Tab-separated table of C-alpha atoms in Angstrom:
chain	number	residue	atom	x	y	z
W	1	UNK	CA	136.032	63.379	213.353
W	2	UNK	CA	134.895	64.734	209.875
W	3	UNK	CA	137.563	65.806	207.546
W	4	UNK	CA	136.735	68.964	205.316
W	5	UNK	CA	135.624	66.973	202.363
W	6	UNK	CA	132.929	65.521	204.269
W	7	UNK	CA	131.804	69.103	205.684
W	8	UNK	CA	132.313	70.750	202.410
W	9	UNK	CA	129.411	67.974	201.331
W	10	UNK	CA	127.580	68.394	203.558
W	11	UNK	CA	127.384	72.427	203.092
W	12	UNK	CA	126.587	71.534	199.757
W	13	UNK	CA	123.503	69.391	200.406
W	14	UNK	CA	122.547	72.002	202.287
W	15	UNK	CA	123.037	74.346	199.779
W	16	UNK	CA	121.260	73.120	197.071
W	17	UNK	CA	118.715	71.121	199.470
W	18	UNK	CA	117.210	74.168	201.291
W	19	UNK	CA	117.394	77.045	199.237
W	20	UNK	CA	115.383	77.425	196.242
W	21	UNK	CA	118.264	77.016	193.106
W	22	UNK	CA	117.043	78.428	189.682
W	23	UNK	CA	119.903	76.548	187.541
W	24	UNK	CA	117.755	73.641	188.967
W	25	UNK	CA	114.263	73.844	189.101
W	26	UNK	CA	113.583	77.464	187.608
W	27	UNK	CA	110.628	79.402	188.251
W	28	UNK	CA	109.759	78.216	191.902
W	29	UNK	CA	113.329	79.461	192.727
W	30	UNK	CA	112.810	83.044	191.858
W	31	UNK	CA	113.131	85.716	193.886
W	32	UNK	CA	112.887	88.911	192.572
W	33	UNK	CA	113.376	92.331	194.909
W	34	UNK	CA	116.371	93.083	197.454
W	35	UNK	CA	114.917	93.156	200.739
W	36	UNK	CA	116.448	89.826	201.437
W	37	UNK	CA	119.717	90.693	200.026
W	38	UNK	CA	119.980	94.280	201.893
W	39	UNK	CA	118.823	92.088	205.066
W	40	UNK	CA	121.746	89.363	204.346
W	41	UNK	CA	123.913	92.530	203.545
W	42	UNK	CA	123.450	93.790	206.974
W	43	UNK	CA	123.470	90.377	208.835
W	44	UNK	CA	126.707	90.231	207.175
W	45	UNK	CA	128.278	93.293	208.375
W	46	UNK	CA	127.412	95.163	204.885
W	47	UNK	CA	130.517	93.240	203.228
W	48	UNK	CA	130.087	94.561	199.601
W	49	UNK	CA	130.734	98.263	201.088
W	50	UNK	CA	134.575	96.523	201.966
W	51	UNK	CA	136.021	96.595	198.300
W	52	UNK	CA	135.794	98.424	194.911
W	53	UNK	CA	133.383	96.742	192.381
W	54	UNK	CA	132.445	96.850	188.748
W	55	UNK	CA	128.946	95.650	187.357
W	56	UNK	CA	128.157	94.022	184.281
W	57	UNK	CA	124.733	92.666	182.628
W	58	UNK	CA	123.514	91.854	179.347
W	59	UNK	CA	121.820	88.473	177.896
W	60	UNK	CA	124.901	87.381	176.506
W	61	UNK	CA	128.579	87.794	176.709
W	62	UNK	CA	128.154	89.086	180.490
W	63	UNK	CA	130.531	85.789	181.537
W	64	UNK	CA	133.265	86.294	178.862
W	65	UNK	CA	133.211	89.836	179.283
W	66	UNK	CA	133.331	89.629	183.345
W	67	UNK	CA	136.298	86.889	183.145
W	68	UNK	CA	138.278	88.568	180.672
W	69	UNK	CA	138.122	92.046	182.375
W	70	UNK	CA	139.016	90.226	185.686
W	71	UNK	CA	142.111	88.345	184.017
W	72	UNK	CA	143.591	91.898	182.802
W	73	UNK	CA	143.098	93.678	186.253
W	74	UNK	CA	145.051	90.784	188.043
W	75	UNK	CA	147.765	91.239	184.630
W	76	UNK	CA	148.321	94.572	186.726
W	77	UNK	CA	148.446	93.292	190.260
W	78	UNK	CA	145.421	94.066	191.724
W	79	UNK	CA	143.524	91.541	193.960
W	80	UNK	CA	140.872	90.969	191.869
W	81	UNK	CA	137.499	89.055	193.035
W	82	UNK	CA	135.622	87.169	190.383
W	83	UNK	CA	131.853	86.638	190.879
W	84	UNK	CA	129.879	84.464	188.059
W	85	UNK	CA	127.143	82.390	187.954
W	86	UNK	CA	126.075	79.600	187.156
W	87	UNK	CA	128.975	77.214	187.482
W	88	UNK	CA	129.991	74.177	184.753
W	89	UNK	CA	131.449	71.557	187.070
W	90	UNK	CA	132.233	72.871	190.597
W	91	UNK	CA	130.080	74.913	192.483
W	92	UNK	CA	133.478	76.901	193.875
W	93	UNK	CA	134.195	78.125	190.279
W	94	UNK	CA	131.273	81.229	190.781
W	95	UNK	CA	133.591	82.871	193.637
W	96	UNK	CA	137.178	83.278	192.780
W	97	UNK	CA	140.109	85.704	193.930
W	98	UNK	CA	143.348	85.742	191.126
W	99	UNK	CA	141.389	82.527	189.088
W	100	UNK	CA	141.646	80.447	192.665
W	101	UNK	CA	138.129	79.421	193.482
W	102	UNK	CA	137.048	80.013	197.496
W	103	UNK	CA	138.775	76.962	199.455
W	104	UNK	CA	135.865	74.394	201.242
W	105	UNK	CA	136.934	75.277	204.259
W	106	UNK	CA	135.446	78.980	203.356
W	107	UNK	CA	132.458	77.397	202.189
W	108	UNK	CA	131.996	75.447	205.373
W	109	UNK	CA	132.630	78.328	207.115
W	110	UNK	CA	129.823	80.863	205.782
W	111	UNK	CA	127.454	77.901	205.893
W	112	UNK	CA	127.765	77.275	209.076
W	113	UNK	CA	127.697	80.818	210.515
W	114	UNK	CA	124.441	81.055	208.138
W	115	UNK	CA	122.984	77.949	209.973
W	116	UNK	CA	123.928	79.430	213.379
W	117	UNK	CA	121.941	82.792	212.857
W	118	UNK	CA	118.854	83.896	214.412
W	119	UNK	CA	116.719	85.314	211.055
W	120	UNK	CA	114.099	85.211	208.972
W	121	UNK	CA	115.550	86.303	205.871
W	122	UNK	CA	114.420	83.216	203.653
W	123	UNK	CA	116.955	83.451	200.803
W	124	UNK	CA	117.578	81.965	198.029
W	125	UNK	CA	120.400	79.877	196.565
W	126	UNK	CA	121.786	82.954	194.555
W	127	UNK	CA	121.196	85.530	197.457
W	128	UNK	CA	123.043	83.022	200.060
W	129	UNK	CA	125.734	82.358	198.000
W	130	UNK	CA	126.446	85.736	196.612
W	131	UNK	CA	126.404	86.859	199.953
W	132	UNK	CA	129.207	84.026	200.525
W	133	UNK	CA	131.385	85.680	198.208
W	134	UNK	CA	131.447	88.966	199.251
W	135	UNK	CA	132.102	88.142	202.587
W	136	UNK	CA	135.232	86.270	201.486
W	137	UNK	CA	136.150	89.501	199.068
W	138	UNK	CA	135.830	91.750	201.930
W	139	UNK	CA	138.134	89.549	204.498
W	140	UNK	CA	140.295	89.368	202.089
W	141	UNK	CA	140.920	92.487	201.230
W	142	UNK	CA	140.314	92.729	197.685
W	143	UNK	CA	140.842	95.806	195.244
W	144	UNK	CA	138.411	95.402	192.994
W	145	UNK	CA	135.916	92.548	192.507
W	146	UNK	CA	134.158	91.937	189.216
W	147	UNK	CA	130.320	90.986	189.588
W	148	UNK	CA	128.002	89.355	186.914
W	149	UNK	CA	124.608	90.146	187.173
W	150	UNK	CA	122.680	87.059	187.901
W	151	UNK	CA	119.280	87.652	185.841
W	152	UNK	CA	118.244	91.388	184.497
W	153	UNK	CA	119.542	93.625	186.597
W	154	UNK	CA	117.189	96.306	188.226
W	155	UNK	CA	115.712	93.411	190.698
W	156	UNK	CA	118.728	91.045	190.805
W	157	UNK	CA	120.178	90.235	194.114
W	158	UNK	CA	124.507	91.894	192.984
W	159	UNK	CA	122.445	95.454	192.210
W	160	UNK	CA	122.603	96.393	195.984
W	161	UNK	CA	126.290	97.317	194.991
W	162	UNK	CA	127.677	100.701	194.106
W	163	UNK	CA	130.553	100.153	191.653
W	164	UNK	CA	133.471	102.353	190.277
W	165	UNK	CA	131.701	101.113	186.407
W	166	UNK	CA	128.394	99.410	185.166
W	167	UNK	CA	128.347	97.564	182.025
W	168	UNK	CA	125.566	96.165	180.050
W	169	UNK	CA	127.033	94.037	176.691
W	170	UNK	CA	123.817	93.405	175.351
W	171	UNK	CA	120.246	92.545	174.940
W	172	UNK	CA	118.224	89.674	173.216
W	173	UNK	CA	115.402	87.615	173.977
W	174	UNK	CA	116.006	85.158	177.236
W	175	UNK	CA	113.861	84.540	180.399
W	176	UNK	CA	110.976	86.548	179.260
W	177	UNK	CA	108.828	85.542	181.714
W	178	UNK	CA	110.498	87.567	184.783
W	179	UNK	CA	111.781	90.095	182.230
W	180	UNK	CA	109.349	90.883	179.630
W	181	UNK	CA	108.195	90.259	176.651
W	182	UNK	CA	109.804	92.811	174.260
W	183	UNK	CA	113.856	93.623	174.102
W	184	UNK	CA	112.604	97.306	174.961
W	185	UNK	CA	110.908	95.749	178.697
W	186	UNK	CA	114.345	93.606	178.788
W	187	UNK	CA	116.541	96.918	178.156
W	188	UNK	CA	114.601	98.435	181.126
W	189	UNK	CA	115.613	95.293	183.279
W	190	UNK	CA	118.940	95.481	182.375
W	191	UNK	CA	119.502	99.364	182.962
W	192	UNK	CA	118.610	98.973	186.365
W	193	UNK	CA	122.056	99.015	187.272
W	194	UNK	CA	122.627	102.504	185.665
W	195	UNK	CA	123.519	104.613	189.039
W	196	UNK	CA	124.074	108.231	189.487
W	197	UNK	CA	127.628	109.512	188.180
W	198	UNK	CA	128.605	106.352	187.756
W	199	UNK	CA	130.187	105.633	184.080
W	200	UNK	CA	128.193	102.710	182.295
W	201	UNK	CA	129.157	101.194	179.162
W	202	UNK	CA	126.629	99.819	176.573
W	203	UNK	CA	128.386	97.095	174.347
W	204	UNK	CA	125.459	96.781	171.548
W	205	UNK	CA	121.741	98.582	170.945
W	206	UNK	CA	119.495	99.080	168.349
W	207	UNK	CA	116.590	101.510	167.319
W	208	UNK	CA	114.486	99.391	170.678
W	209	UNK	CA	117.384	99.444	172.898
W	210	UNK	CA	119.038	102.596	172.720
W	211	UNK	CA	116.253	105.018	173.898
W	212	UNK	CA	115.754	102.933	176.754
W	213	UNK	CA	119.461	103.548	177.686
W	214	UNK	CA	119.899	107.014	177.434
W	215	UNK	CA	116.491	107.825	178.487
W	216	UNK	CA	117.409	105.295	182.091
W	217	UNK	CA	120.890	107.262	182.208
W	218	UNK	CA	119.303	110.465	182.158
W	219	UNK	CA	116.455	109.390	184.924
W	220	UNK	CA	119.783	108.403	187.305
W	221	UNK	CA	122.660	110.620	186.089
W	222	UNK	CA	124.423	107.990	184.482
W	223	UNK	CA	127.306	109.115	182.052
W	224	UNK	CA	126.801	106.439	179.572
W	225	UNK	CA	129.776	105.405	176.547
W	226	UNK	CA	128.110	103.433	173.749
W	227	UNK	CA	130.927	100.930	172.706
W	228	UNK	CA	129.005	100.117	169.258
W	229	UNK	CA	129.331	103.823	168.176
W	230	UNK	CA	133.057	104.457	168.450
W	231	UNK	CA	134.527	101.025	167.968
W	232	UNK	CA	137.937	100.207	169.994
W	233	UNK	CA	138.582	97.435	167.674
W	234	UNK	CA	139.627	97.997	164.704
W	235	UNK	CA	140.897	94.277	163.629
W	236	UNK	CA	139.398	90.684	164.246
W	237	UNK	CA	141.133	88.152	161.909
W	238	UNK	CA	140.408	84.398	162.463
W	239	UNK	CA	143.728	82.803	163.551
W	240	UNK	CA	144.347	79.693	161.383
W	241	UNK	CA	145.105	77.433	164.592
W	242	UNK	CA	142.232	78.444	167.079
W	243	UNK	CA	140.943	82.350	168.256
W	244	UNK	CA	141.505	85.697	166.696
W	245	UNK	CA	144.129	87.989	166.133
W	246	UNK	CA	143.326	91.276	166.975
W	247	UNK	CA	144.337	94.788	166.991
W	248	UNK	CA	143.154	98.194	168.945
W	249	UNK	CA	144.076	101.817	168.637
W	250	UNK	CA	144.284	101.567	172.548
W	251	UNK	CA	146.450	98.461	173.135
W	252	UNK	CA	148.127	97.772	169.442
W	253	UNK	CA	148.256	93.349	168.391
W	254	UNK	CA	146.658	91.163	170.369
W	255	UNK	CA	145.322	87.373	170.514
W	256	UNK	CA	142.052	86.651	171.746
W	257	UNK	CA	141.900	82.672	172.704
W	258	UNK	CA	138.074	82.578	172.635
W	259	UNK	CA	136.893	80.893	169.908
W	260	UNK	CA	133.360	82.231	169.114
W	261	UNK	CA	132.850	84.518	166.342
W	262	UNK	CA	130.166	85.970	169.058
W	263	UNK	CA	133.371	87.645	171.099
W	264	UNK	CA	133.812	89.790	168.359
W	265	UNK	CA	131.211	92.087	170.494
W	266	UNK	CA	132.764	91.537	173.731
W	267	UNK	CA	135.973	92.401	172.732
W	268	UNK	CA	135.387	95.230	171.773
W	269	UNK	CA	132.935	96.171	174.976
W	270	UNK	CA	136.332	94.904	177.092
W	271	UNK	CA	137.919	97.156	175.343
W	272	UNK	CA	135.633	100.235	175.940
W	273	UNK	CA	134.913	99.086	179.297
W	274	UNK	CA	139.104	99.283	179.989
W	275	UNK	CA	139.234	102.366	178.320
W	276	UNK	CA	136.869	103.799	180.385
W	277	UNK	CA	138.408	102.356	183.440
W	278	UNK	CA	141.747	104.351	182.744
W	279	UNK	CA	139.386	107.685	182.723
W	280	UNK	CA	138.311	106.591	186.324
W	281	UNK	CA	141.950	106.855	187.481
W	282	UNK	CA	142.487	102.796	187.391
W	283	UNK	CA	146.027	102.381	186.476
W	284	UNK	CA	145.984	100.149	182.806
W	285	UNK	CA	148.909	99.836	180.820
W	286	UNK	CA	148.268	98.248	177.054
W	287	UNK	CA	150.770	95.333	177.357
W	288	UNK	CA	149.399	94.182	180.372
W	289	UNK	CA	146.113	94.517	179.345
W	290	UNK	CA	146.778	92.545	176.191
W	291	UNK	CA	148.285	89.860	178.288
W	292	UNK	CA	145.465	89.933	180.221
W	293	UNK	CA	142.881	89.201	177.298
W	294	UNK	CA	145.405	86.568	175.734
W	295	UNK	CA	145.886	85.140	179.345
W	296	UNK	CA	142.266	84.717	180.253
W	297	UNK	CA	141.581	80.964	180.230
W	298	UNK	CA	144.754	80.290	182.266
W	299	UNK	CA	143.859	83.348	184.495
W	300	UNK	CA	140.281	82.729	185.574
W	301	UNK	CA	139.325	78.973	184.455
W	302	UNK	CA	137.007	80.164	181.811
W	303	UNK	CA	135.403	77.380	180.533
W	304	UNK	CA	132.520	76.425	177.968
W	305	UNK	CA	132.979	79.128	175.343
W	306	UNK	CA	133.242	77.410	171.891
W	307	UNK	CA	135.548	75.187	173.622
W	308	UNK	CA	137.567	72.774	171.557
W	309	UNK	CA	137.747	69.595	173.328
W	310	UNK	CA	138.654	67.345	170.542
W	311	UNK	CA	140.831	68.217	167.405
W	312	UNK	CA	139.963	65.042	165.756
W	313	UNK	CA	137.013	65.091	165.150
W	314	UNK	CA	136.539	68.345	165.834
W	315	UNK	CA	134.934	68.391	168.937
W	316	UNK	CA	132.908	72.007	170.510
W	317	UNK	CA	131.062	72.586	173.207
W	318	UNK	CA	129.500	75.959	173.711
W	319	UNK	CA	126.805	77.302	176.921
W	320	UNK	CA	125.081	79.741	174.168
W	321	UNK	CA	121.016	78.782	174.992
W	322	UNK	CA	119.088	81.573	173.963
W	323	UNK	CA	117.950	82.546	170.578
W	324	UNK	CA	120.712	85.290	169.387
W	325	UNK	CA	123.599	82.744	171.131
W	326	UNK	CA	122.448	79.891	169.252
W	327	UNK	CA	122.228	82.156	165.925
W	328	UNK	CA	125.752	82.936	166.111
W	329	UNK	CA	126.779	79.529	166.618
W	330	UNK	CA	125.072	78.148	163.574
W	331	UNK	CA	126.661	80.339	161.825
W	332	UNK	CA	129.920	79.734	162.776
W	333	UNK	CA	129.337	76.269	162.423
W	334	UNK	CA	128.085	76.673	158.714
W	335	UNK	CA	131.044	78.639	158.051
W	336	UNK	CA	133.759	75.417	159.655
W	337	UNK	CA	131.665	72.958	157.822
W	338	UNK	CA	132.204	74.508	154.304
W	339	UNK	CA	135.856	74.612	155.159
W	340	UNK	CA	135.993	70.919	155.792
W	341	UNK	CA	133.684	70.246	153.034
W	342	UNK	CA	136.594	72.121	150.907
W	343	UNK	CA	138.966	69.214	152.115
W	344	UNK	CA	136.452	66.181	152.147
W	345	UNK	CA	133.095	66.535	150.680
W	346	UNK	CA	131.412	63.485	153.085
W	347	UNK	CA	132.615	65.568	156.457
W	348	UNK	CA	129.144	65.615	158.059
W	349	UNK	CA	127.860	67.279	161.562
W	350	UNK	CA	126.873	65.471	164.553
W	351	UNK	CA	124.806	67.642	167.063
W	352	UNK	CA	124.366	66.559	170.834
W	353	UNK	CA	121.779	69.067	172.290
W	354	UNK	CA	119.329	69.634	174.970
W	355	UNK	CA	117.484	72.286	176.720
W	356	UNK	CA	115.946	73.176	179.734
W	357	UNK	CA	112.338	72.762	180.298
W	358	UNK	CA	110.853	76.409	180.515
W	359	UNK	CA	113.088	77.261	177.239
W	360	UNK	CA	110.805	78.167	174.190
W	361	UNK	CA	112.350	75.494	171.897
W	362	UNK	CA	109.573	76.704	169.088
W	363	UNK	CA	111.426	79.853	168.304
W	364	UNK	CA	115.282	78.018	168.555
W	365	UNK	CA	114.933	74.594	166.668
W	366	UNK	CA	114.197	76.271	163.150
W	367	UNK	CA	117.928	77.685	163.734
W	368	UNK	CA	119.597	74.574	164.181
W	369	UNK	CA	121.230	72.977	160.619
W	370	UNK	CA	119.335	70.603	158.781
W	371	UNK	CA	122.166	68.790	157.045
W	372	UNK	CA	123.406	67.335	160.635
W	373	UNK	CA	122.503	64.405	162.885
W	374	UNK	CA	121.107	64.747	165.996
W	375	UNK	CA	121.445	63.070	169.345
W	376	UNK	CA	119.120	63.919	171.820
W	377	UNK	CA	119.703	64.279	175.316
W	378	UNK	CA	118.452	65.607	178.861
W	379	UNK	CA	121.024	67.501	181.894
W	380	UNK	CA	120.877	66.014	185.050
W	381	UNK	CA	119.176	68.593	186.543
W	382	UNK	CA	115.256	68.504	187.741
W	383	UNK	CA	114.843	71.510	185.069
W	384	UNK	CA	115.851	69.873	182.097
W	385	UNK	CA	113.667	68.668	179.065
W	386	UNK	CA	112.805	65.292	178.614
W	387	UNK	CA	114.405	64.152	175.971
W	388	UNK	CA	111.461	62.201	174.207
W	389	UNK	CA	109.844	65.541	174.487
W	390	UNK	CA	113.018	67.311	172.782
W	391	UNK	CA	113.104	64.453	170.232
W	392	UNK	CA	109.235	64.982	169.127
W	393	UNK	CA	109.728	68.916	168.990
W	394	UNK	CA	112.775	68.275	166.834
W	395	UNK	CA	111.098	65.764	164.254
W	396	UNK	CA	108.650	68.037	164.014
W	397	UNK	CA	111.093	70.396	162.702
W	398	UNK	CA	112.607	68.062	160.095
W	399	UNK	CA	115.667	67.026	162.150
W	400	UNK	CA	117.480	64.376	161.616
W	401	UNK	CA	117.605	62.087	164.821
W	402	UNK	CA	120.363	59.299	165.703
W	403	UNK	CA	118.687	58.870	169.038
W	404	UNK	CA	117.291	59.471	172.252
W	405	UNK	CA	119.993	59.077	175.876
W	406	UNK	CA	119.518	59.530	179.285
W	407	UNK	CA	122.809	61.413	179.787
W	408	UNK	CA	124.848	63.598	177.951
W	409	UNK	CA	127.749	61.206	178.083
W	410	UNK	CA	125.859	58.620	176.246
W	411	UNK	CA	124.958	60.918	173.697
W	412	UNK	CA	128.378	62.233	173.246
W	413	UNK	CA	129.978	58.826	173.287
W	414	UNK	CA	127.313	57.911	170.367
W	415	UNK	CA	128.210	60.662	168.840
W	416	UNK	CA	132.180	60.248	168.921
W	417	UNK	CA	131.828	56.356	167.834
W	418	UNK	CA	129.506	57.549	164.466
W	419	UNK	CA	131.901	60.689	163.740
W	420	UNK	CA	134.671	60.245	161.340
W	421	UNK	CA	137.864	62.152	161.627
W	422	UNK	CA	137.098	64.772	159.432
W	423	UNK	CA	133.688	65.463	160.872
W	424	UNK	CA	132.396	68.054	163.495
W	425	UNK	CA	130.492	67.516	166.915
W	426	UNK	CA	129.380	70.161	168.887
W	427	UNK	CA	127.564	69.635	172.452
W	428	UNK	CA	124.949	72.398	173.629
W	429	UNK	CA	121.863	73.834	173.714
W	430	UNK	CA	122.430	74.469	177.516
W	431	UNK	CA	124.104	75.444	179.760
W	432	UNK	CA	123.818	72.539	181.747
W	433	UNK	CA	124.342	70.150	179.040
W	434	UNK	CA	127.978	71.461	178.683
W	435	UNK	CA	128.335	71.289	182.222
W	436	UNK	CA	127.560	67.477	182.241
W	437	UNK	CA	129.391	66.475	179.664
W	438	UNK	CA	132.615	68.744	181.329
W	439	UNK	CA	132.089	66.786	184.121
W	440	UNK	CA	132.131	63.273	182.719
């Protein structure tokens, strides 16, 4: 007889086997439009119609955002569902109730009852699984589940949701080829969440942005709060061991335990979002929702934002992969080298990267440092770029290579064994390359 581990496999095979998986191979896996969703929906028994929701989007900071308003709902007590995508290690951490990712047997279960079916529907990876998880938030009764947008918005499979809040944190360039070319085609995208009387906050625009925004919120009825123009944070101090120290008007001293200078933004967008939240007639109180924020790796598994995973040497990883994520990570990284520069003057940078295949590397590798050492390297996934490719793109650019290596592992390992204790590594580029090496 097979035990659950063996089932749970083979749900996965199935999984990733049949269904067309974007993470994976990209563009053949796209699927843009709801009919399949609204026809899962209703094969379903209309699940997502079972619980409260809120909706965020944006082209960063959706994930930190969505996890760290999720963590300060379940600081008050509510059942709170947690739907992200894509996952670093385990394929169970995209569907989670109070941080505890859906059991196997769950999984096993929705597969199967998937495979028994009598349809046409044809979905793929994202639609079936998404599906998965509100099925599991509706039989279990949840108050309130918290759903990241998978890609854009108007067209992505979690918009067939009417929730108590939209959000949209921001907008930069990133899979232009299903989204458009310019941020203002992106915006549009993005805003297609925006639903009639339904409060929707906007964590960042500019002079392209904004008019899309208001102009969408008008269209629908939206009642839109722009988080940029009346800031909820009014402090963001770097904290000498690791995060920031912050403070609020709405919730008084707080610590945030996410590294990245780029949560600056999302921080305050939480904040706005929360505030707005309280207007709905959610119960918040501002010690809870500071535990929340300070509890939110513990309380949801976040994982992969300017993670330290080695004091000495320094060692971060970080799943920023798109042009503005990667900009604010140079920075920051500038900014730690000169302070261990300031200590030893021969503290160098070691830089294990790789990207996916269909990224437009052209526009990213002039922001990379040029006083570092590169070791090139390829995800196990079908989508990644082949290293040797990476490598030429990146001599091209005046990079400094140590090497080409099949797996991010080996290129990590080479990179610890060169490193000296006062020097800094950091692992990225993609997603996917953070994910392998957090699963080695």
């Amino acid at each position: 007889m097979e035990n659950i581990e063996d089932k749970y496999k083979e749900s996965l095979d199935f999984l990733y086997s049949q269904l067309p998986m974007f993470s994976r191979v990209g563009a053949a896996a796209y699927k843009p439009g709801l009919e399949r969703t609204i026809a899962l929906d209703n094969l379903f028994g209309n699940p997502h119609r079972k619980f409260r929701s809120i909706h965020i989007a944006g082209t960063n900071g959706k994930g930190s955002t969505s996890h760290m308003l999720a963590s300060v709902l379940q600081e008050h007590g509510y059942k709170t569902a947690l739907y992200t995508s894509p996952h670093l290690v385990d394929f169970r951490e995209r569907i989670r109730i109070n941080g505890k990712m859906i059991p196997k047997e769950k999984v096993v279960d929705f597969t199967h009852r998937w495979q028994e079916s009598d349809n046409d529907i044809s979905p793929s990876f994202f639609e079936l699984t998404m599906m998965m998880a509100f099925d599991w938030f509706a039989a279990e009764n949840v108050d309130i589940a918290v759903i990241e947008v998978g890609m854009g918005g108007r067209l992505d499979s979690t918009n067939i949701i009417t929730p108590v809040l939209t959000a949209i944190t921001n907008i930069s360039f990133d899979h232009m080829q299903f989204l458009g070319d310019t941020l203002a085609k992106i915006a549009m995208e993005k805003a297609g969440i925006m639903k009639s009387g339904i409060p929707c906050v906007i964590g960042e625009a500019d002079e392209e942005t904004e008019p899309v925004f208001l102009n969408r919120a008008n269209e629908v009825g939206a009642i839109l709060t722009e988080a940029y123009s009346h800031p909820l944070l009014s402090s963001f101090r770097e904290d000498p061991e690791w995060g920031w120290e912050c403070e609020s008007p709405l919730i008084g001293k707080f610590h945030l335990p996410l590294a990245g200078e780029y949560q600056q933004k999302n921080i305050n967008t939480l904040l706005t979002i929360v505030s707005t939240l309280m207007e709905t007639g959610i119960k918040l109180i501002p010690a809870k929702i500071a535990n929340g924020i300070e509890n939110v790796i513990d309380n949801t598994g976040l994982a992969g934002r300017w993670m330290r995973v080695s004091k000495t040497p320094l060692t971060i990883c970080d799943t920023g992969h798109n042009e503005a994520g990667l900009n604010y990570n140079m920075h920051q990284l500038e900014r730690l080298l000169d302070k261990k520069h300031a200590i030893n003057p021969d503290s160098r940078l070691h830089m294990v990267i790789g990207f996916v295949s269909d990224k437009d590397v052209d526009h990213i590798l002039p922001l990379l440092p040029r006083d570092a050492t590169y070791y090139i390297t390829q995800a196990s996934i079908p989508r990644a770029m082949q290293a040797n490719i990476l490598a030429e793109k990146c001599k091209t650019n005046g990079l400094r290579i140590s090497g080409t290596y099949d797996t991010v592992k080996s290129a990590a390992t080479a990179a610890t064994a060169a490193a000296n204790p006062s020097d800094i590594i950091y692992i990225g580029g993609s997603t996917f390359i953070v994910a392998d090496f957090l699963n080695t």
